[in-house]
Amino acid sequence: MSEKTIFKRIIDHEIPADIVYEDDQCLAFKDIAPKAPTHVLIIPKKEIATVDDLADEDAALIGHMWIVIRNLARDLGLEEGYRVIVNCKEAGGQEVPHLHYHLLGGRKMTWPPG
């Protein structure tokens, strides 16, 4: 059995996180190394390593997560705008092998991002 990712340990409440939202399908918490004044990570409770690992039956979960992201942006006062980022695999910038979205806001975003 493989070792739990840091995100799975957060889901299981084994390690602390500044959780801003949680329901039966996903969890959102503040990034410990924020890249913007608001930087929240949104993760599914289901262990899915990358975007490439999504199954067709995950469509409802992913749709739910986008609604959560929208609601969090509103709740966090990001009405001026925000960015949502998802990285896929190491070459795409993904550091933790558990699907996650970055919600960034509170400043003007620039392009290209990285």
Short mmCIF file of C-alpha atoms in Angstrom, two decimals:
data_model
loop_
_atom_site.label_atom_id
_atom_site.label_comp_id
_atom_site.label_asym_id
_atom_site.label_seq_id
_atom_site.Cartn_x
_atom_site.Cartn_y
_atom_site.Cartn_z
CA MET A 1 0.00 0.00 0.00
CA SER A 2 1.37 3.40 -0.95
CA GLU A 3 1.93 6.17 1.56
CA LYS A 4 -0.83 8.76 1.99
CA THR A 5 -0.33 12.10 0.28
CA ILE A 6 -0.31 15.23 2.40
CA PHE A 7 -3.75 16.04 0.96
CA LYS A 8 -5.17 12.68 2.02
CA ARG A 9 -3.77 13.28 5.50
CA ILE A 10 -5.55 16.67 5.54
CA ILE A 11 -8.80 15.03 4.38
CA ASP A 12 -8.44 12.50 7.21
CA HIS A 13 -7.73 15.35 9.67
CA GLU A 14 -4.41 13.76 10.61
CA ILE A 15 -2.53 17.01 10.09
CA PRO A 16 -3.81 20.55 10.59
CA ALA A 17 -4.92 22.83 7.79
CA ASP A 18 -6.73 26.16 7.70
CA ILE A 19 -9.93 24.69 6.27
CA VAL A 20 -12.33 27.23 4.74
CA TYR A 21 -14.88 24.74 3.37
CA GLU A 22 -15.74 21.06 3.70
CA ASP A 23 -18.57 18.83 2.57
CA ASP A 24 -18.94 15.12 1.83
CA GLN A 25 -17.23 15.44 -1.59
CA CYS A 26 -14.47 18.01 -1.24
CA LEU A 27 -12.43 20.16 1.06
CA ALA A 28 -10.84 23.61 0.66
CA PHE A 29 -8.01 25.07 2.70
CA LYS A 30 -5.56 27.97 2.61
CA ASP A 31 -2.26 27.31 0.84
CA ILE A 32 0.70 27.39 3.25
CA ALA A 33 2.84 29.18 0.62
CA PRO A 34 0.35 31.60 -0.96
CA LYS A 35 1.05 33.14 -4.37
CA ALA A 36 -1.67 35.78 -3.95
CA PRO A 37 -3.43 37.48 -1.02
CA THR A 38 -6.12 34.81 -1.37
CA HIS A 39 -4.81 31.34 -2.25
CA VAL A 40 -7.05 28.39 -1.48
CA LEU A 41 -6.66 24.78 -2.58
CA ILE A 42 -9.80 22.80 -3.40
CA ILE A 43 -9.42 19.01 -3.38
CA PRO A 44 -11.79 16.10 -3.91
CA LYS A 45 -12.08 13.67 -1.03
CA LYS A 46 -11.93 10.89 -3.59
CA GLU A 47 -8.30 10.08 -4.31
CA ILE A 48 -7.67 11.04 -7.94
CA ALA A 49 -4.00 11.55 -8.77
CA THR A 50 -4.21 13.85 -11.81
CA VAL A 51 -6.61 15.26 -14.38
CA ASP A 52 -5.53 12.35 -16.60
CA ASP A 53 -6.87 9.95 -13.97
CA LEU A 54 -10.41 11.32 -14.02
CA ALA A 55 -13.05 8.75 -14.93
CA ASP A 56 -16.28 9.51 -16.76
CA GLU A 57 -18.17 8.83 -13.53
CA ASP A 58 -16.26 11.70 -11.86
CA ALA A 59 -18.15 14.30 -13.94
CA ALA A 60 -20.66 15.13 -11.18
CA LEU A 61 -17.86 15.47 -8.61
CA ILE A 62 -15.90 17.86 -10.83
CA GLY A 63 -19.03 19.88 -11.57
CA HIS A 64 -19.71 20.11 -7.84
CA MET A 65 -16.16 21.32 -7.21
CA TRP A 66 -16.58 24.15 -9.76
CA ILE A 67 -19.72 25.31 -7.93
CA VAL A 68 -17.78 25.20 -4.65
CA ILE A 69 -15.00 27.26 -6.27
CA ARG A 70 -17.53 29.84 -7.48
CA ASN A 71 -19.14 30.06 -4.04
CA LEU A 72 -15.77 30.33 -2.28
CA ALA A 73 -14.73 33.16 -4.60
CA ARG A 74 -17.91 35.02 -3.65
CA ASP A 75 -17.51 34.26 0.07
CA LEU A 76 -13.86 35.37 0.02
CA GLY A 77 -14.70 38.71 -1.58
CA LEU A 78 -13.11 38.10 -4.97
CA GLU A 79 -15.78 39.96 -6.95
CA GLU A 80 -13.09 41.91 -8.86
CA GLY A 81 -11.86 38.65 -10.37
CA TYR A 82 -9.80 35.57 -9.65
CA ARG A 83 -7.86 32.76 -11.29
CA VAL A 84 -8.38 29.01 -11.01
CA ILE A 85 -5.42 26.79 -11.86
CA VAL A 86 -5.09 23.03 -12.11
CA ASN A 87 -1.73 21.47 -12.89
CA CYS A 88 -1.35 17.99 -14.33
CA LYS A 89 1.67 15.81 -13.55
CA GLU A 90 5.17 16.94 -12.60
CA ALA A 91 6.02 18.58 -15.95
CA GLY A 92 2.77 20.54 -15.67
CA GLY A 93 3.73 21.87 -12.23
CA GLN A 94 1.79 19.42 -10.06
CA GLU A 95 3.68 18.80 -6.81
CA VAL A 96 1.18 16.61 -4.92
CA PRO A 97 -0.27 13.58 -6.75
CA HIS A 98 -3.86 14.37 -5.73
CA LEU A 99 -6.07 16.41 -8.05
CA HIS A 100 -6.43 19.96 -6.78
CA TYR A 101 -7.50 23.40 -7.91
CA HIS A 102 -5.78 26.63 -6.89
CA LEU A 103 -8.13 29.59 -6.32
CA LEU A 104 -6.10 32.80 -6.41
CA GLY A 105 -7.29 36.37 -6.00
CA GLY A 106 -6.90 39.65 -4.21
CA ARG A 107 -4.50 41.10 -6.78
CA LYS A 108 -4.32 41.64 -10.54
CA MET A 109 -3.26 38.46 -12.30
CA THR A 110 -0.66 38.65 -15.04
CA TRP A 111 -0.16 36.58 -18.19
CA PRO A 112 1.58 34.31 -18.91
CA PRO A 113 1.31 32.75 -15.47
CA GLY A 114 4.49 30.71 -15.43
#
